[in-house]
XYZ file of C-alpha atoms in Angstrom:
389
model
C -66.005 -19.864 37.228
C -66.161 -17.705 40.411
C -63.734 -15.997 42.415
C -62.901 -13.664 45.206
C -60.210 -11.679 46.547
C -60.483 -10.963 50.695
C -58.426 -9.458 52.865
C -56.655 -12.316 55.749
C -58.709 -11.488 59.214
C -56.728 -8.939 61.526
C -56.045 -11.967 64.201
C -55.266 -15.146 63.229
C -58.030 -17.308 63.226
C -58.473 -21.566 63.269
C -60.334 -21.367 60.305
C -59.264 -20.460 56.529
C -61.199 -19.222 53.241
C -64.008 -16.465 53.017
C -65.288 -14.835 55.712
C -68.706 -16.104 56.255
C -69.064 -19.773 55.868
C -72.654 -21.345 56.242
C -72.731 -24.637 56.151
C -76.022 -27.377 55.564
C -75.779 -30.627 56.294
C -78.076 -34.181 55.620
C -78.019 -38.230 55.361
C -79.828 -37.428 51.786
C -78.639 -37.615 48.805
C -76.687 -34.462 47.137
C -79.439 -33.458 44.309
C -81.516 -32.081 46.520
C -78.825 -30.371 48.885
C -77.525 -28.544 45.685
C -80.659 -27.481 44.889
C -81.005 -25.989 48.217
C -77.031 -24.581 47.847
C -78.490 -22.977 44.763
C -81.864 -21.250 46.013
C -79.717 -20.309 48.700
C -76.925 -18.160 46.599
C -79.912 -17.052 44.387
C -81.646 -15.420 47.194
C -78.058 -14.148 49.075
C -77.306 -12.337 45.707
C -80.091 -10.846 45.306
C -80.587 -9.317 48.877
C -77.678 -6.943 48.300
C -76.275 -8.001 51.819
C -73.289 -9.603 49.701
C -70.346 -8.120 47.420
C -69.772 -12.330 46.241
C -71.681 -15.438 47.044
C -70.931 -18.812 45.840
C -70.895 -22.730 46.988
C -68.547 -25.744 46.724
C -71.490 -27.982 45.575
C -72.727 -27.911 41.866
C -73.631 -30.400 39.686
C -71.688 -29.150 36.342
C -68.906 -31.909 35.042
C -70.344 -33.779 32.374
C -68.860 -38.015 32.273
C -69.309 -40.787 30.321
C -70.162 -43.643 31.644
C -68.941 -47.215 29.833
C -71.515 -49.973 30.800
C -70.659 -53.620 30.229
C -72.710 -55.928 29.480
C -71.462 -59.095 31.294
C -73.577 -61.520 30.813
C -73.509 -61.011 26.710
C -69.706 -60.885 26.599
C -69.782 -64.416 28.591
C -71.642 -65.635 25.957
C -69.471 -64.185 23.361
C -66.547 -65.560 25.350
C -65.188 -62.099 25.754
C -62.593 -61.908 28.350
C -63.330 -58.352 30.600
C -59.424 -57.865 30.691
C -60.021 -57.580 26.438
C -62.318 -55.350 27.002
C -60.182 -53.116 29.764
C -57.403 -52.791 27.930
C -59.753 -52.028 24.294
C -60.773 -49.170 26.442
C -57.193 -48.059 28.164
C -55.498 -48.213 24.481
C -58.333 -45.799 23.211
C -57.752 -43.388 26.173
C -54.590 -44.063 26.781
C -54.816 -44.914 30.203
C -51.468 -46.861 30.592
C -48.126 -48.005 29.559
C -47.112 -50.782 28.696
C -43.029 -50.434 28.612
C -40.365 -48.564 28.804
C -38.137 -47.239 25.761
C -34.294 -46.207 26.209
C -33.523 -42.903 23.742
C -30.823 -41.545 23.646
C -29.788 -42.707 26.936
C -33.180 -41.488 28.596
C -36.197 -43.890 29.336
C -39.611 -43.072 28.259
C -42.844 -44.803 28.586
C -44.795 -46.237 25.560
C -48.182 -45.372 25.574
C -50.679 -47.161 22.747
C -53.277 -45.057 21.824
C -55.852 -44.671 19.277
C -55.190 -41.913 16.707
C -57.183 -38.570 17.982
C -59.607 -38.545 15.109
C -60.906 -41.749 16.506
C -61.492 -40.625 20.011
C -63.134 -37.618 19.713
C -66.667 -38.945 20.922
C -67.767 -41.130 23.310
C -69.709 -43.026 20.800
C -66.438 -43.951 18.902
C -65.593 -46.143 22.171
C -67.979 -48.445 19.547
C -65.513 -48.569 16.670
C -63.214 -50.484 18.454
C -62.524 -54.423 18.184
C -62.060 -57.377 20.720
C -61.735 -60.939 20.007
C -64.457 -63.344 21.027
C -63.226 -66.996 22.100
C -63.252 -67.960 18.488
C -60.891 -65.330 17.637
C -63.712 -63.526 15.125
C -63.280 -59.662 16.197
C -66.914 -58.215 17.632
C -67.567 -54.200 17.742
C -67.194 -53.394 21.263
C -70.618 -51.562 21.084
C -72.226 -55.114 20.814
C -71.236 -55.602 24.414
C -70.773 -51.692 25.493
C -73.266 -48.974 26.257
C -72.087 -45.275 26.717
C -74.235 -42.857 28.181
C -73.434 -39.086 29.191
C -74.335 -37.795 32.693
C -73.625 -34.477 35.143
C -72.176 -34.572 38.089
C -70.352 -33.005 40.563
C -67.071 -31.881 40.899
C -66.768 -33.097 44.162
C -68.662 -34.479 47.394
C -68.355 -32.277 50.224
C -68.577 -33.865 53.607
C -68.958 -32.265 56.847
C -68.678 -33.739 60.283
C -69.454 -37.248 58.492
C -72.416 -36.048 56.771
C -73.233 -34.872 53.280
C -72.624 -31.046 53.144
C -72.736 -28.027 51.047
C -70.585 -24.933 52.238
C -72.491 -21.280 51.057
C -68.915 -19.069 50.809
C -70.160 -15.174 51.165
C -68.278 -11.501 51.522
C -70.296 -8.934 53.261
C -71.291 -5.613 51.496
C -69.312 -2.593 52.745
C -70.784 -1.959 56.525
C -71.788 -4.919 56.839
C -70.491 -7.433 59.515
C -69.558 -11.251 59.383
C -72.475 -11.436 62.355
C -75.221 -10.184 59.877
C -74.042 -12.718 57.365
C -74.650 -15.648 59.384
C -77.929 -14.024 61.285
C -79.177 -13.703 57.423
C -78.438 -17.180 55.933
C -79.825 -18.272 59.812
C -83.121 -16.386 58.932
C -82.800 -18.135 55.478
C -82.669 -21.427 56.353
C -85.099 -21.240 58.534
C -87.291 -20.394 55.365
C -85.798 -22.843 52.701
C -84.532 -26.047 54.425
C -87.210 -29.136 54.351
C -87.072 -31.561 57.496
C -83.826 -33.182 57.787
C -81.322 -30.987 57.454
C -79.294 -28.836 59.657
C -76.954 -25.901 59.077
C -73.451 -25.761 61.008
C -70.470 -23.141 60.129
C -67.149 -23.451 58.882
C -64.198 -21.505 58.677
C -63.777 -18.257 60.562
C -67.652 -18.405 61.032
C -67.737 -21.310 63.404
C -65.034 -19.901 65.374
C -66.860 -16.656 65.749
C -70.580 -18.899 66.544
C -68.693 -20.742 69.074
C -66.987 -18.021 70.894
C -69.262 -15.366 70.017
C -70.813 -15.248 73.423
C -66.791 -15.580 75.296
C -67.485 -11.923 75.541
C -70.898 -12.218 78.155
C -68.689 -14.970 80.061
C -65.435 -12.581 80.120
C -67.679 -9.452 81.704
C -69.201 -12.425 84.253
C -65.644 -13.289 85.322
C -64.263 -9.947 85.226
C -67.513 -8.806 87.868
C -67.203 -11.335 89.730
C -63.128 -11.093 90.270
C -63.456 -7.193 91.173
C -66.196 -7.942 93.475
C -64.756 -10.722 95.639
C -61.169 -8.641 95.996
C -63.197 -6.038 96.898
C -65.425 -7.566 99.079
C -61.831 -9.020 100.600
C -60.346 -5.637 101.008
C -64.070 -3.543 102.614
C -64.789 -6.642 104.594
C -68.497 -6.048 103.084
C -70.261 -7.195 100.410
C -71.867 -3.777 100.206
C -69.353 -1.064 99.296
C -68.142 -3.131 96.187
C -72.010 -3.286 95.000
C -71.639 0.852 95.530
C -68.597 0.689 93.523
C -69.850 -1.258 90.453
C -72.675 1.042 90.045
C -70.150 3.046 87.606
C -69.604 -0.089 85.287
C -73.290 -0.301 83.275
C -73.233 3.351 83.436
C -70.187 3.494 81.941
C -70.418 0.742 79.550
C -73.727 2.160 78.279
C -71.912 5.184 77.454
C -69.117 3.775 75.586
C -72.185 1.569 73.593
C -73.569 4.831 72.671
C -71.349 5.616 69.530
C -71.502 1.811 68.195
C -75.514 2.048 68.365
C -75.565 5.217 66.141
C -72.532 3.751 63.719
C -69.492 5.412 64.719
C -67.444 1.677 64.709
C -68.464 -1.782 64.776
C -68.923 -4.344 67.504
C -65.879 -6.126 66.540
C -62.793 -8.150 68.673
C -61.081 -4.468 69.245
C -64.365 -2.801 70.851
C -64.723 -5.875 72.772
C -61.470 -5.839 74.471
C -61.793 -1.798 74.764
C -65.126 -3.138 76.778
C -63.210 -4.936 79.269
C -60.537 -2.339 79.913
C -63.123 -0.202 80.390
C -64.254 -2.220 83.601
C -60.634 -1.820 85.529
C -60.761 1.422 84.651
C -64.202 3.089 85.676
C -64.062 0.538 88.963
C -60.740 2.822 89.653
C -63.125 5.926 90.363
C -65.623 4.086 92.527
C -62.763 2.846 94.763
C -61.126 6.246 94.763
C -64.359 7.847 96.524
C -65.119 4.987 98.454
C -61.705 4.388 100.158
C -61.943 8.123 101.923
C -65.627 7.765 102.554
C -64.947 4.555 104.605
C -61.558 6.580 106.142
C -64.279 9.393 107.252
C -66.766 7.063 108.848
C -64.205 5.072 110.843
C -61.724 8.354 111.961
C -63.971 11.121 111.785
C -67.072 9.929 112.853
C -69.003 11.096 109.862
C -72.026 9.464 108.448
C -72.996 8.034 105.173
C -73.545 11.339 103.431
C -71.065 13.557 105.113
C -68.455 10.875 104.106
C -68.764 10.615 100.661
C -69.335 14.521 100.475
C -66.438 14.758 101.974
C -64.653 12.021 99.466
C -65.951 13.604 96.668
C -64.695 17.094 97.145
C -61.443 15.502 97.855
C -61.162 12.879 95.078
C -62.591 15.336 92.420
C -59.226 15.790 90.984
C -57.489 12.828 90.698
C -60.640 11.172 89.160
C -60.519 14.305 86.735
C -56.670 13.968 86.080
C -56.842 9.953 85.588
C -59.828 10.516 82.923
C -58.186 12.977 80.943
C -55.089 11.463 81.137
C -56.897 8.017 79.537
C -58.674 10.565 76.469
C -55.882 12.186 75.704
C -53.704 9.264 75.854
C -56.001 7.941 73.513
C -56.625 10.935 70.824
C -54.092 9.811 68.363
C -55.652 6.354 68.288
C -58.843 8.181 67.201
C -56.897 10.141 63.992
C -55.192 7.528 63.357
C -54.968 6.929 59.603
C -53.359 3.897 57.874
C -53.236 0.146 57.700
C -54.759 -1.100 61.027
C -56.249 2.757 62.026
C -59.864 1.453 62.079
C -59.158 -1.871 64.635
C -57.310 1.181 66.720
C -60.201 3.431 66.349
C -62.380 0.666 67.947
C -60.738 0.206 70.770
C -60.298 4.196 71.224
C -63.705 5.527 70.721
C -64.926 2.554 73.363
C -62.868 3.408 76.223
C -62.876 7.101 75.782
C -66.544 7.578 75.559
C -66.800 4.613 78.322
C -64.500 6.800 80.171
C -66.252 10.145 79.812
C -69.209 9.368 80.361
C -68.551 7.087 83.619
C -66.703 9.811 85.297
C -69.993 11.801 85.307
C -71.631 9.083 86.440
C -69.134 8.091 88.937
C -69.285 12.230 90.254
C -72.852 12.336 90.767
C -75.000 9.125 90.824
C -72.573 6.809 92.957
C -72.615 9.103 95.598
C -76.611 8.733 95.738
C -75.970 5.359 95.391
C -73.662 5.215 98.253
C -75.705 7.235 101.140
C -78.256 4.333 100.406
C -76.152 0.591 100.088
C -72.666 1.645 101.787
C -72.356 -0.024 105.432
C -72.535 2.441 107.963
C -69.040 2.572 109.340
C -70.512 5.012 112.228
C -72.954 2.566 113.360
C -70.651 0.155 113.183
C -68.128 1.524 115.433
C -70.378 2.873 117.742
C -71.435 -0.745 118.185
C -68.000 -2.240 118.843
C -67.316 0.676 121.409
C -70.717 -0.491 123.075
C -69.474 -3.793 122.964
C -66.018 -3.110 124.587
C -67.370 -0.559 127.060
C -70.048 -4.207 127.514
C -66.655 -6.501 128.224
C -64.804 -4.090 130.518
C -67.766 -3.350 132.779
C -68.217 -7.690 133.372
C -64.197 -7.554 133.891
């Protein structure tokens, strides 16, 4: 017998048991999916991606099946209810009364002495009456044969189902689990059957890509209130730049193994947007102030913004690092889910303020509207409406 002792998952989750929970389903019958379960936990052992490995379908309890013959006992004029309650007083699978002792009631239980129940093929030795009365041998109208079977008969989603349990090696994430036992399906499973999770796992297959929709919606909300507040759907572009420049930077240290790609990094991720956008609308604000006061074009503008916004883009970023240094010593129960979302947001950070200092300006002499151009226009056009007045 198998077992396993996990940690609970840092948030809760909809799912319970072991971590990684691969699940294959089919309308056949459950030899051949344990045989599968089997080859499967073979091969999952001995990859060495796994510290324990194990699945909820095995065909291991031996029973004893009693077969009646019916049509002989007719002819013996053997009543089946003889013959069920030969069998119950031999296993004692009833009572038949209740006994006051002692001013307590306890059930009465026949039974046939243990010595004469040891084997199956004893079930033999015992008597019924035929319609005579004559006592026959109940193995004149019984057959007892052993068998294996299963425990029990997993079903999943209405279909027969064995569940492949697994805890990842050390460094190894619940992701590269299921990518594995993917891969390994894909290798062992005849026509006919399909795979499905269970657990944590299908909570993490079915929201594993929330994080792609999140960044989408998180985009899309910055640029439309920017785009509200510019009145252009050009300086928010500028001010985006920073974001995959930034968010390459803070994927730098989980590429190279620093910290996983879990929840926390995710969530550090998504911070990191808000706060890198803060540095592209820092320049961009005075470089649209320039071009609509001053008279300055594109590249005198953001000059101009950058010279002046150099410190407070300075001051915010090393007031998010060092804000976030003790998350990155932390020690303790929890330190590594902190460490996640540290290390994301600080390298995201770092690195996006160089980015933000000398590529968006670049950026902006090229896609930023020209605020000069534009007013010289409207003054055209008002000098245009007086004249006809």
């Amino acid at each position: 017998m198998k077992g396993a002792v996990v940690s609970p998952p840092p948030l809760p989750t909809t799912g319970s048991g072991l971590p990684v929970q691969f699940v294959v389903t089919t309308t056949g019958d459950y030899q051949q999916l344990a045989q599968i379960g089997s080859e499967m936990v073979r091969q999952a052992t001995g990859s060495g991606r796994f510290l324990f490995v194990d699945n909820d379908l095995k065909f291991d309890t031996a029973q004893t099946v009693v077969d009646v013959d019916r049509s002989k006992a007719a002819s013996l004029g053997i009543k089946m209810s003889d013959i069920g309650s030969a069998l119950a007083t031999m296993t004692g699978g009833n009572y038949i009364n209740l006994i006051n002792i002692t001013g307590r009631a306890y059930q009465v239980i026949p039974q046939t002495p243990r010595t004469f129940r040891l084997t199956a093929d004893q079930l033999g030795q015992l008597y019924v009456k035929t319609a005579s009365g004559s006592p026959v041998p109940l193995s004149n109208v019984v057959s007892v044969k052993s068998e294996v079977i299963a425990q029990a008969l997993p079903r999943f989603n209405q279909l027969n189902s064995t569940t492949i349990s697994a805890v990842m090696a050390p460094g190894l994430s619940v992701g590269d689990g299921l990518n594995y036992f993917q891969e390994l399906a894909a290798k062992v499973l005849p026509a006919g059957l399909s795979v499905d999770y269970a657990g944590g796992s299908r909570q993490y297959a079915q929201e594993g890509n929330a994080l792609v929709v999140t960044f989408g919606f998180a985009l899309i909300i910055i640029f439309l209130v920017l785009s509200a507040q510019y009145e252009s759907f050009r300086d928010p572009l500028v001010i985006l730049v920073s974001v995959p420049l930034s968010l390459i930077g803070a994927l730098v240290p989980l590429a190279i193994g620093l910290s996983s790609f879990n929840i926390y990094s995710q969530i550090g991720l998504v911070t990191l947007i808000g706060l890198i956008t803060k540095h592209g609308i820092l320049m961009c604000e005075v470089a649209r102030e320039r071009q609509e006061q001053d008279g300055l074009n594109r590249r005198q503008a953001i000059e101009a913004a950058a010279l002046l916004r150099l410190r407070p883009i300075l001051m915010t970023t090393a007031a998010t690092v060092i804000g976030l240094v003790p998350l990155l010593v932390a020690s303790g129960a929890g330190s590594a889910s902190r460490f996640s979302l540290a290390l994301v947001i600080v390298c995201g950070m770092s690195v996006g303020t160089l980015f933000t200092l000398f590529v968006l300006p670049v950026i902006y002499t090229v896609l930023a509207a020209d605020r000069l151009g534009l007013k010289e226009r409207i003054s055209a056009e008002n000098r245009a409406i007086s004249e006809l007045n």
